[in-house]
PDB file of C-alpha atoms in Angstrom:
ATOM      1  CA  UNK A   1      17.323 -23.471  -5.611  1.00 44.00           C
ATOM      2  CA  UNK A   2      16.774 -19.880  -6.383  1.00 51.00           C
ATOM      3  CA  UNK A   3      17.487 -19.339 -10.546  1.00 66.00           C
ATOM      4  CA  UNK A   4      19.428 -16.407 -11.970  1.00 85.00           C
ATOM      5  CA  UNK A   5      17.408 -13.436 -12.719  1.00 91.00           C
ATOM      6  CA  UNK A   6      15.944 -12.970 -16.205  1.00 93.00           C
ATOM      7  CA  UNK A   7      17.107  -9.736 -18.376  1.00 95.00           C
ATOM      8  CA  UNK A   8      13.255  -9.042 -18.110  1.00 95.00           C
ATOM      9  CA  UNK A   9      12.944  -9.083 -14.766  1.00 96.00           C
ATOM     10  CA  UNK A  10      16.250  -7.280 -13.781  1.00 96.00           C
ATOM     11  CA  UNK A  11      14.542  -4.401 -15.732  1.00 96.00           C
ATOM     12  CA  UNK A  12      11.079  -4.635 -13.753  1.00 96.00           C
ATOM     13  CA  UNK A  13      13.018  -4.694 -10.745  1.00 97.00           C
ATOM     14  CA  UNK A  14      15.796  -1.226 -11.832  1.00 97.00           C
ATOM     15  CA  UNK A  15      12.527  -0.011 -13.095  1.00 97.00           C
ATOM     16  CA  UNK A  16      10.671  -0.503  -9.611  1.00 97.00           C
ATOM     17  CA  UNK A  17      13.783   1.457  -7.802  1.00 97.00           C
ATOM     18  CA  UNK A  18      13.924   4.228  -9.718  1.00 97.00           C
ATOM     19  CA  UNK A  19      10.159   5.093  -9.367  1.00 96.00           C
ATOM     20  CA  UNK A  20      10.732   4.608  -5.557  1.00 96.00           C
ATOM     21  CA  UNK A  21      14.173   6.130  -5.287  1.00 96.00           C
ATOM     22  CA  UNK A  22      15.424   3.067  -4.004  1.00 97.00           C
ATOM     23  CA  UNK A  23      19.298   2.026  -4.516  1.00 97.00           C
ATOM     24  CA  UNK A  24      19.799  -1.751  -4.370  1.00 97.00           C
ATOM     25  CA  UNK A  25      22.958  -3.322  -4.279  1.00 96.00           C
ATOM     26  CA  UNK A  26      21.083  -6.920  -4.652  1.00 96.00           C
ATOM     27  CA  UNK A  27      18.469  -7.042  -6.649  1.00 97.00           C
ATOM     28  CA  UNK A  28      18.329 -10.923  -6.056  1.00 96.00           C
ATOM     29  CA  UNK A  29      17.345  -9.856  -2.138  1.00 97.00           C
ATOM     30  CA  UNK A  30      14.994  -7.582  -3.870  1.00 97.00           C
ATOM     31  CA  UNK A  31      13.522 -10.108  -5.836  1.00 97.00           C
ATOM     32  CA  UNK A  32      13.368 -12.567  -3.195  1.00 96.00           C
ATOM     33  CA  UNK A  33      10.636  -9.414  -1.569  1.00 97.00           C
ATOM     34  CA  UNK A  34       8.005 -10.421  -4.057  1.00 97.00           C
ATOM     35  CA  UNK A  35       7.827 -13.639  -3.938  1.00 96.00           C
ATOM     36  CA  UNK A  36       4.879 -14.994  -1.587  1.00 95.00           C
ATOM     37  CA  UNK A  37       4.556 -18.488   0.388  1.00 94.00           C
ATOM     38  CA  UNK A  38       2.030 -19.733  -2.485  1.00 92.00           C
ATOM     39  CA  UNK A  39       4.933 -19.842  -5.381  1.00 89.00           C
ATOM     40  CA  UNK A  40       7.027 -21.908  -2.908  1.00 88.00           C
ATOM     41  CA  UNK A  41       4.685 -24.258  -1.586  1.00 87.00           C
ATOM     42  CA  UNK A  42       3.857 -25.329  -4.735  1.00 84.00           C
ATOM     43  CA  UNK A  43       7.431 -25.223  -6.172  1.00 80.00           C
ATOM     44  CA  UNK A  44       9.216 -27.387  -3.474  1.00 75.00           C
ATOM     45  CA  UNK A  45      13.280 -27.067  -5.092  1.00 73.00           C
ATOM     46  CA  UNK A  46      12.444 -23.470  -3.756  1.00 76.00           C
ATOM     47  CA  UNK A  47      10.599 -24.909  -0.320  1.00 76.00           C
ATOM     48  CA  UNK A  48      12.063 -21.212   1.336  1.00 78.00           C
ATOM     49  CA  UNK A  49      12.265 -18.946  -1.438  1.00 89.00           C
ATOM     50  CA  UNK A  50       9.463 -16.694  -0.276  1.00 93.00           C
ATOM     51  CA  UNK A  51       9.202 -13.518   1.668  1.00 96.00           C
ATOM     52  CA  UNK A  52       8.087 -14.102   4.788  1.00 96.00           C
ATOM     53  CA  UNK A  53      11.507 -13.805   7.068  1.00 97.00           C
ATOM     54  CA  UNK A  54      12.032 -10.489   5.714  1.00 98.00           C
ATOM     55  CA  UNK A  55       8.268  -9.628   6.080  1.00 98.00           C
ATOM     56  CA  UNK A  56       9.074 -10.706   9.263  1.00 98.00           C
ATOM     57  CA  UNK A  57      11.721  -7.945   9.989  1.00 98.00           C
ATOM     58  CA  UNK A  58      10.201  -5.583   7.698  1.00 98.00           C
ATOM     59  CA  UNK A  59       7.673  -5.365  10.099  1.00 98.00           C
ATOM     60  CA  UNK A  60       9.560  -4.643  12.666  1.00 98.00           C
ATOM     61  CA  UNK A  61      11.742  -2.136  10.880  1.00 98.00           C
ATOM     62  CA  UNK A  62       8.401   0.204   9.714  1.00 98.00           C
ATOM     63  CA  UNK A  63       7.493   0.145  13.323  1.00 97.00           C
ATOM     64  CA  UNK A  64      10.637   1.546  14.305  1.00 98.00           C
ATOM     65  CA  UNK A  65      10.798   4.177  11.805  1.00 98.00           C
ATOM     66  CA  UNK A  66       7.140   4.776  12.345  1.00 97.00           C
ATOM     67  CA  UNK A  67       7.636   5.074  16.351  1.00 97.00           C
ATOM     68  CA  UNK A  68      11.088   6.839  15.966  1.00 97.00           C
ATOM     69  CA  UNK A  69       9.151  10.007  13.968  1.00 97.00           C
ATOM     70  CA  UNK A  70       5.901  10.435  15.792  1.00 96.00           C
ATOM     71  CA  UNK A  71       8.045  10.504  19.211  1.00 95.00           C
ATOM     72  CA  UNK A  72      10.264  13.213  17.759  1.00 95.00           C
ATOM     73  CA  UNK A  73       7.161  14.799  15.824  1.00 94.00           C
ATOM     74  CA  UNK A  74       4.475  14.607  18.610  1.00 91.00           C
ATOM     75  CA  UNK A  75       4.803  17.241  21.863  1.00 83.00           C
ATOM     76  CA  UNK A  76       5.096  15.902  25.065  1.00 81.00           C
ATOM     77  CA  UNK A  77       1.731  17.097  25.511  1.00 80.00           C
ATOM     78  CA  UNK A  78       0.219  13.837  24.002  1.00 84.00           C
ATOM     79  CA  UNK A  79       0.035  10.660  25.846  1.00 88.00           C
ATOM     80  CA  UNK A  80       1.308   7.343  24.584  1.00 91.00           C
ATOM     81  CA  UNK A  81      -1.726   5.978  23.945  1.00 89.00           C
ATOM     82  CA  UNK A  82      -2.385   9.254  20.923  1.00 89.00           C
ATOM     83  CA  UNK A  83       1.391   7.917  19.553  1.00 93.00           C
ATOM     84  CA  UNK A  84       0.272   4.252  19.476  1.00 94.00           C
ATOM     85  CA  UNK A  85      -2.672   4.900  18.003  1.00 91.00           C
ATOM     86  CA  UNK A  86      -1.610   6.778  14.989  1.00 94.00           C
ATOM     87  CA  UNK A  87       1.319   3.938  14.576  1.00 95.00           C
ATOM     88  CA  UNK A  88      -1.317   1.244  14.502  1.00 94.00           C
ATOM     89  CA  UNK A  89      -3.356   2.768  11.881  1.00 92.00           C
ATOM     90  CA  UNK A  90      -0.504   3.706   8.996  1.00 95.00           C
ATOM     91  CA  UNK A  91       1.275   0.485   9.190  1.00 96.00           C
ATOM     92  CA  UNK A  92      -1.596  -1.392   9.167  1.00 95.00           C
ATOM     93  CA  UNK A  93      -2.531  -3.523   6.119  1.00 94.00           C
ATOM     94  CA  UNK A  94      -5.602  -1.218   5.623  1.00 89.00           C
ATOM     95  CA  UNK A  95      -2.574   1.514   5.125  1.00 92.00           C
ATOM     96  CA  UNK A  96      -0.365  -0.276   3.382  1.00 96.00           C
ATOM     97  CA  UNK A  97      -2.397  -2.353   0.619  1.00 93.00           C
ATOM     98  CA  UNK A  98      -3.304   1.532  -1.256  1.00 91.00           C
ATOM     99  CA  UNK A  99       0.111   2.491  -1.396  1.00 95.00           C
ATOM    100  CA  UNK A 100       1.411  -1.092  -2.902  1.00 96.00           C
ATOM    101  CA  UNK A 101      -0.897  -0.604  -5.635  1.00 92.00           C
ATOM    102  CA  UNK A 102       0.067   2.676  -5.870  1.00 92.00           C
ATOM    103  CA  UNK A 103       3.842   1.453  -5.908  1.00 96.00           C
ATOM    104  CA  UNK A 104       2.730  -0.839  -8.701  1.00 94.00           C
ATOM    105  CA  UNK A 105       4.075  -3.913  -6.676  1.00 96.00           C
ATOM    106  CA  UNK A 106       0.857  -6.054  -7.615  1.00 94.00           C
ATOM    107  CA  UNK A 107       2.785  -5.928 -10.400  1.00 94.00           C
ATOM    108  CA  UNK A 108       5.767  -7.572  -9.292  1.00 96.00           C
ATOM    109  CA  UNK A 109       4.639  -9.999  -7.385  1.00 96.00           C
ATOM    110  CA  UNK A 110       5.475 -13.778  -7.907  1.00 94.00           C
ATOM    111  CA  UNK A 111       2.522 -16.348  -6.801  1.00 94.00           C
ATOM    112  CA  UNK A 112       1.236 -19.754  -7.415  1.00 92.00           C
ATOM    113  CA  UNK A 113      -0.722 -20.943  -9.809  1.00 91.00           C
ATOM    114  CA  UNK A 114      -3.592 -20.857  -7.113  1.00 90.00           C
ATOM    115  CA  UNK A 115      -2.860 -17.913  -5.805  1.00 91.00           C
ATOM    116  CA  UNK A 116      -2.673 -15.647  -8.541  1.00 90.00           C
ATOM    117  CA  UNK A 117      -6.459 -17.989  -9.976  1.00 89.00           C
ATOM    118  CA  UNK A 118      -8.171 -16.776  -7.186  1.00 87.00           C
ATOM    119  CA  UNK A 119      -6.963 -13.330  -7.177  1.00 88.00           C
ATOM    120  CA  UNK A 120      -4.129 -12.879  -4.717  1.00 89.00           C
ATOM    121  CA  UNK A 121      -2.521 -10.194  -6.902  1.00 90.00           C
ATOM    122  CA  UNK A 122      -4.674  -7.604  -5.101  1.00 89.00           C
ATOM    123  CA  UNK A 123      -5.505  -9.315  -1.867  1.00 92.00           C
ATOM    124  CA  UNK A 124      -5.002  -6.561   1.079  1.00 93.00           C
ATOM    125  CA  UNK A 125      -3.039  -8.954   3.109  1.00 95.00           C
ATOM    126  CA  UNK A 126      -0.485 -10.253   0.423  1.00 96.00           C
ATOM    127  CA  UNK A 127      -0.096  -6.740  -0.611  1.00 96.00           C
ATOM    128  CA  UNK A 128       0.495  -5.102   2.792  1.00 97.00           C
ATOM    129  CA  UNK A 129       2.686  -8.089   3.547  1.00 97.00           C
ATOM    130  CA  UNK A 130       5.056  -7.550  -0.047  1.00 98.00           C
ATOM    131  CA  UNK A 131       5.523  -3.824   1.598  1.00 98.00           C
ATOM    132  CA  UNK A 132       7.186  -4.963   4.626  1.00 98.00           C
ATOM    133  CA  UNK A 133       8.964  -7.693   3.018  1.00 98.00           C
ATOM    134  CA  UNK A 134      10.548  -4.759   0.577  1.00 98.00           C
ATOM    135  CA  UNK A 135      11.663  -2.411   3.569  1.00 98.00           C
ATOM    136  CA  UNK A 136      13.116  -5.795   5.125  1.00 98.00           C
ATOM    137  CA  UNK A 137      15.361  -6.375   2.232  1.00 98.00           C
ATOM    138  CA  UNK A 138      16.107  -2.821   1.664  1.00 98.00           C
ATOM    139  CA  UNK A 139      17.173  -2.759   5.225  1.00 98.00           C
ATOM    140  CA  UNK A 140      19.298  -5.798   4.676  1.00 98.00           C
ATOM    141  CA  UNK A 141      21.182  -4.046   1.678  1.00 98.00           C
ATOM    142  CA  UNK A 142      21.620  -0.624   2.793  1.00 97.00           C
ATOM    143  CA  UNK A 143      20.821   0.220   6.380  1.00 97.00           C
ATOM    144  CA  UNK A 144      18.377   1.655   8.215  1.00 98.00           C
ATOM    145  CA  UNK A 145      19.373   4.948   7.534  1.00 97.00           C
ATOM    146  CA  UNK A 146      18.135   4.649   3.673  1.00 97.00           C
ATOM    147  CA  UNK A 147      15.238   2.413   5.038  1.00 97.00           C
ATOM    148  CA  UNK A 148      14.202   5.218   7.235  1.00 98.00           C
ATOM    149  CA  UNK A 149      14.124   7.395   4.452  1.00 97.00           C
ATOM    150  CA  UNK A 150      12.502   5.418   2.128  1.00 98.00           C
ATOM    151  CA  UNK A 151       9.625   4.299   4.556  1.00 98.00           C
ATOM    152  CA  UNK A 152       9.455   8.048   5.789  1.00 98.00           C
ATOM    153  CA  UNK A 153       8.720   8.959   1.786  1.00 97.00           C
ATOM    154  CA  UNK A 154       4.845   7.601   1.869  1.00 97.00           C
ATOM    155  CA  UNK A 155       4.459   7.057   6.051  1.00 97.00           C
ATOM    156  CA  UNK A 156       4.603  10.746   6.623  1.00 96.00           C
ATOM    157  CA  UNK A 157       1.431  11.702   4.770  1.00 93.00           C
ATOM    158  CA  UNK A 158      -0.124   8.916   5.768  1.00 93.00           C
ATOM    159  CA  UNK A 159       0.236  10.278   9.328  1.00 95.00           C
ATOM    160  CA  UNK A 160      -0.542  13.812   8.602  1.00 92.00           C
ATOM    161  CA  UNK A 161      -3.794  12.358   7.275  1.00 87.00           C
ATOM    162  CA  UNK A 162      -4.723  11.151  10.471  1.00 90.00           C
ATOM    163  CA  UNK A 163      -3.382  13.615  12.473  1.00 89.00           C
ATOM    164  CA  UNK A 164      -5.786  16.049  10.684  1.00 83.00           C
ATOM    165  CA  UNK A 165      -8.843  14.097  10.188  1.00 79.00           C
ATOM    166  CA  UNK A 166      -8.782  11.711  13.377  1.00 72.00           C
ATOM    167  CA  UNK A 167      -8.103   8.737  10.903  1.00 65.00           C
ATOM    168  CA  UNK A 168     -11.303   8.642   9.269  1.00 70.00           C
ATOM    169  CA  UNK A 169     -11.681   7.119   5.918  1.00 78.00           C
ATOM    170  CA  UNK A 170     -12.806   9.963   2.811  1.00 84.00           C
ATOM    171  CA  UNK A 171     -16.182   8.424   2.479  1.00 86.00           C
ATOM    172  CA  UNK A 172     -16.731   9.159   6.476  1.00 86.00           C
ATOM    173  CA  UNK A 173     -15.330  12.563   5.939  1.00 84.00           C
ATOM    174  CA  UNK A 174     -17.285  13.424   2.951  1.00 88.00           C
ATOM    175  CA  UNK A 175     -20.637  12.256   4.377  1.00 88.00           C
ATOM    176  CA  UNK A 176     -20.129  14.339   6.876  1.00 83.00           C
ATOM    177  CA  UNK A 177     -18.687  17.603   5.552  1.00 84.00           C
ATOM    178  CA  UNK A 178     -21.845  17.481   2.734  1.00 86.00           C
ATOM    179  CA  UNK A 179     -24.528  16.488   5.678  1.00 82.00           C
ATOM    180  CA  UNK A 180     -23.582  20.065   7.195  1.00 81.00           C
ATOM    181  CA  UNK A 181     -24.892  21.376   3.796  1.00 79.00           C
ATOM    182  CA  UNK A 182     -27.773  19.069   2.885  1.00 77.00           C
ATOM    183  CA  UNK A 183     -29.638  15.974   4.969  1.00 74.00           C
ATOM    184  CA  UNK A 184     -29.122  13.767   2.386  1.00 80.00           C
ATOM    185  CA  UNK A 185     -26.120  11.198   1.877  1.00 86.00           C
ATOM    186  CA  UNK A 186     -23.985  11.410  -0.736  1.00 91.00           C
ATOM    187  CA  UNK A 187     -24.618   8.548  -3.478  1.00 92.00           C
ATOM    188  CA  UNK A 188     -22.041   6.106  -5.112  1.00 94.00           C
ATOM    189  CA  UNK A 189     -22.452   4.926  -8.496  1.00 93.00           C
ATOM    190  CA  UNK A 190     -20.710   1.891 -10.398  1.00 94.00           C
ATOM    191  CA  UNK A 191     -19.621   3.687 -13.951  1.00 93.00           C
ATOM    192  CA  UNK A 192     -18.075   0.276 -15.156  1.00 92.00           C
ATOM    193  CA  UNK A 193     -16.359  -2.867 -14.086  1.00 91.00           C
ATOM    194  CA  UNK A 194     -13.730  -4.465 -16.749  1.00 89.00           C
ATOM    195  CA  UNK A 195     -11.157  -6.763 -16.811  1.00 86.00           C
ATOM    196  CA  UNK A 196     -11.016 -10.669 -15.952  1.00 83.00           C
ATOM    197  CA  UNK A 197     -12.739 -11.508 -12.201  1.00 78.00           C
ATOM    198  CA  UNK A 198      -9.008 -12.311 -11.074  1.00 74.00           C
ATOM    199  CA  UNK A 199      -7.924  -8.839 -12.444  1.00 76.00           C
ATOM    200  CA  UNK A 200     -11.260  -6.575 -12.152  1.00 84.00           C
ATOM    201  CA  UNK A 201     -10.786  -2.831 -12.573  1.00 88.00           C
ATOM    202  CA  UNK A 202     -14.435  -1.023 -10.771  1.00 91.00           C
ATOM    203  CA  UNK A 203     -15.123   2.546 -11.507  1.00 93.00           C
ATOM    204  CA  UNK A 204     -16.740   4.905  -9.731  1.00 94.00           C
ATOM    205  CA  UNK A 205     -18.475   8.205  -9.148  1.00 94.00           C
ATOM    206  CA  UNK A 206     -20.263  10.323  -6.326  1.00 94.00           C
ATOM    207  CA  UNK A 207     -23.438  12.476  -6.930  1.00 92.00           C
ATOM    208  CA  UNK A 208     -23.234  15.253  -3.864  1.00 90.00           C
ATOM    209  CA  UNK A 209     -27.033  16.681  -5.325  1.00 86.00           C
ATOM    210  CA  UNK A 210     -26.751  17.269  -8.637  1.00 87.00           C
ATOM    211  CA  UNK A 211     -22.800  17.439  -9.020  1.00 90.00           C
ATOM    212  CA  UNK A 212     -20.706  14.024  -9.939  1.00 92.00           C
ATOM    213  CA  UNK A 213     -17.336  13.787  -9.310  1.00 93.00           C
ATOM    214  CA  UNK A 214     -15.236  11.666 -10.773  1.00 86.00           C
ATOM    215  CA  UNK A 215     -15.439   8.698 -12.121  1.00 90.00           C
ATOM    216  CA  UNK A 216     -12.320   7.156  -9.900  1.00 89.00           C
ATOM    217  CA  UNK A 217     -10.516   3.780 -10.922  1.00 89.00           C
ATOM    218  CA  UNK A 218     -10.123   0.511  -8.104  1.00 86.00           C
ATOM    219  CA  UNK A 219      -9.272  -2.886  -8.220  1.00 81.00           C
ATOM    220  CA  UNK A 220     -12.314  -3.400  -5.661  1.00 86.00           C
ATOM    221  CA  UNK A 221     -15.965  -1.385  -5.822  1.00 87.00           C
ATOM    222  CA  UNK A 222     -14.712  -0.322  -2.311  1.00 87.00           C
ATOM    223  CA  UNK A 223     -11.535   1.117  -3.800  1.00 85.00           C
ATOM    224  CA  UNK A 224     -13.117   3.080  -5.947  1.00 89.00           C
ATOM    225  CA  UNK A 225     -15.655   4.439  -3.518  1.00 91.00           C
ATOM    226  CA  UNK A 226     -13.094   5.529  -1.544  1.00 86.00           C
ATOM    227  CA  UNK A 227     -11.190   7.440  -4.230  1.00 89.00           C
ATOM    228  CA  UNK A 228     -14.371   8.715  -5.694  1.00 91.00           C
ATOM    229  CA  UNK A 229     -14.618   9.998  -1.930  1.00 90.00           C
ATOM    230  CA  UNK A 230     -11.361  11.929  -1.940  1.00 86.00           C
ATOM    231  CA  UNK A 231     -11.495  13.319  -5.381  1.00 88.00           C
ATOM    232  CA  UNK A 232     -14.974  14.676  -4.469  1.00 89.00           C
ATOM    233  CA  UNK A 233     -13.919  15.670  -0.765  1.00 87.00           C
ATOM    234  CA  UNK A 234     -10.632  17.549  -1.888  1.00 83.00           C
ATOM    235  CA  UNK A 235     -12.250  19.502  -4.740  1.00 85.00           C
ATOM    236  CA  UNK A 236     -14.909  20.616  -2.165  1.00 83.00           C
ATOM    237  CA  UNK A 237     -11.910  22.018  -0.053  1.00 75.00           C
ATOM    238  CA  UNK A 238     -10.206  23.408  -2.969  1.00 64.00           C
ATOM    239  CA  UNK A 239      -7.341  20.684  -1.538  1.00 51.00           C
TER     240      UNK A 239
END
C-alpha cells in the first residue's frame, strides 16, 4: 500500500514545482511520477506503485503537444515526413535524459536497492522515462491545457535547436564550424572525475588550437563532451 508522504519529501516535491512552475493539486500523483518499476519489484505490498501507466500516457500526451505545435508552427511548405522527424528527435530519450538532469529529477527519483547500486539514478532510459511519467500525472491533475504549457516550456527550444542546426549534436557542429578555420579536430580533455562510480561527476574541456574552453560538468565523460562542445561552440558565435 502506498504510505503517507513524509514532511521531507512534501518539501522536495513543492520545491520541484516551483522551479518548474508546476501547480499540483496531488502531490501523492506526483510522487507516484518518480517512482520506477525497480522500488516495486522489490517491495511487493507496493507490487504497482511505480510509474509506468502514467509513463505510459505521458508519452502519449508529449507527442500530442509536440505534434499539435510543429503543425501550427511549420508552413505548409514542409512535408510530413520534416514534422515527424523533428517530433522523433525532441521527445526522444536522447532529448529528454539532459533536461531531467537539468530539472534535477535524478534527484527525486525513488529506486531499488539494485537499481540505484548499479547506477540507475542517471541511466538515459529511467530518466527520459521519469519525464513522461511527470507530464502524465500533471495531465491527470490539471489538464492538458497546463500540460501543454508546461511541456511547451523546455520542447520549444529543443525544436528550434533542430530546426536551426538539422539536429546535430554540439560536438558535430563544433568540429565542423572550427574545420572551416583549421584541418585539425578539436580535442577533448578529462579535467577530473569525482564522486562514487554510482554517482560520478566527469569534467571536461575543449582545446580549439591553443584556446580551452571550459571545463564543463556531466554525470557521463560523454556529457561533458557535449557541454564542453556548446560552451565552446556558442562563445565562438558570440551566442
Amino acid at each position: 500500500m502506498e504510505e503517507k508522504l513524509s514532511n521531507d519529501r512534501i518539501k522536495e516535491l513543492k520545491a520541484f514545482c516551483k522551479s518548474r512552475n508546476l501547480h499540483f493539486k496531488d502531490l501523492k500523483l506526483l510522487d507516484l511520477a518518480f517512482h520506477h518499476c525497480s522500488f516495486s519489484n522489490e517491495n511487493r505490498s507496493e507490487k504497482y506503485f511505480n510509474n509506468e501507466r502514467l509513463e505510459f500516457l505521458g508519452d502519449s500526451v508529449l507527442g500530442l503537444a509536440a505534434a499539435d505545435f510543429l503543425y501550427k508552427d511549420m508552413s505548409s511548405n514542409h512535408a510530413e515526413g520534416d514534422l515527424a522527424k523533428i517530433k522523433a528527435t525532441v521527445v526522444s530519450e536522447k532529448s529528454l535524459a539532459p533536461i531531467a538532469l537539468k530539472f534535477g529529477i535524478d534527484r527525486l527519483l525513488i529506486l531499488g536497492h539494485g537499481e540505484e547500486l548499479s547506477g540507475g539514478r542517471h541511466k538515459p532510459a529511467i530518466l527520459a522515462d521519469c519525464m513522461e511519467a511527470v507530464i502524465g500525472a500533471y495531465y491527470m491533475d490539471s489538464g492538458f491545457a497546463a500540460c501543454e504549457k508546461y511541456i511547451l516550456d523546455f520542447l520549444v527550444p529543443e525544436i528550434r535547436k533542430v530546426q536551426k542546426f538539422g539536429g546535430k549534436d554540439y560536438k558535430t557542429l563544433l568540429q565542423e564550424l572550427y574545420q572551416k578555420k583549421a584541418k585539425t579536430c578539436p580535442i577533448y580533455e578529462l579535467v577530473s572525475k569525482t564522486g562514487p562510480d554510482h554517482d560520478q561527476v566527469f569534467s571536461v574541456s575543449v582545446k580549439l588550437g591553443n584556446v580551452s574552453y571550459g571545463p564543463a560538468r556531466g554525470k557521463s565523460k560523454k556529457e561533458a563532451e557535449q557541454k564542453a562542445a556548446e560552451m565552446a561552440y556558442n562563445e565562438i558565435n558570440g551566442m
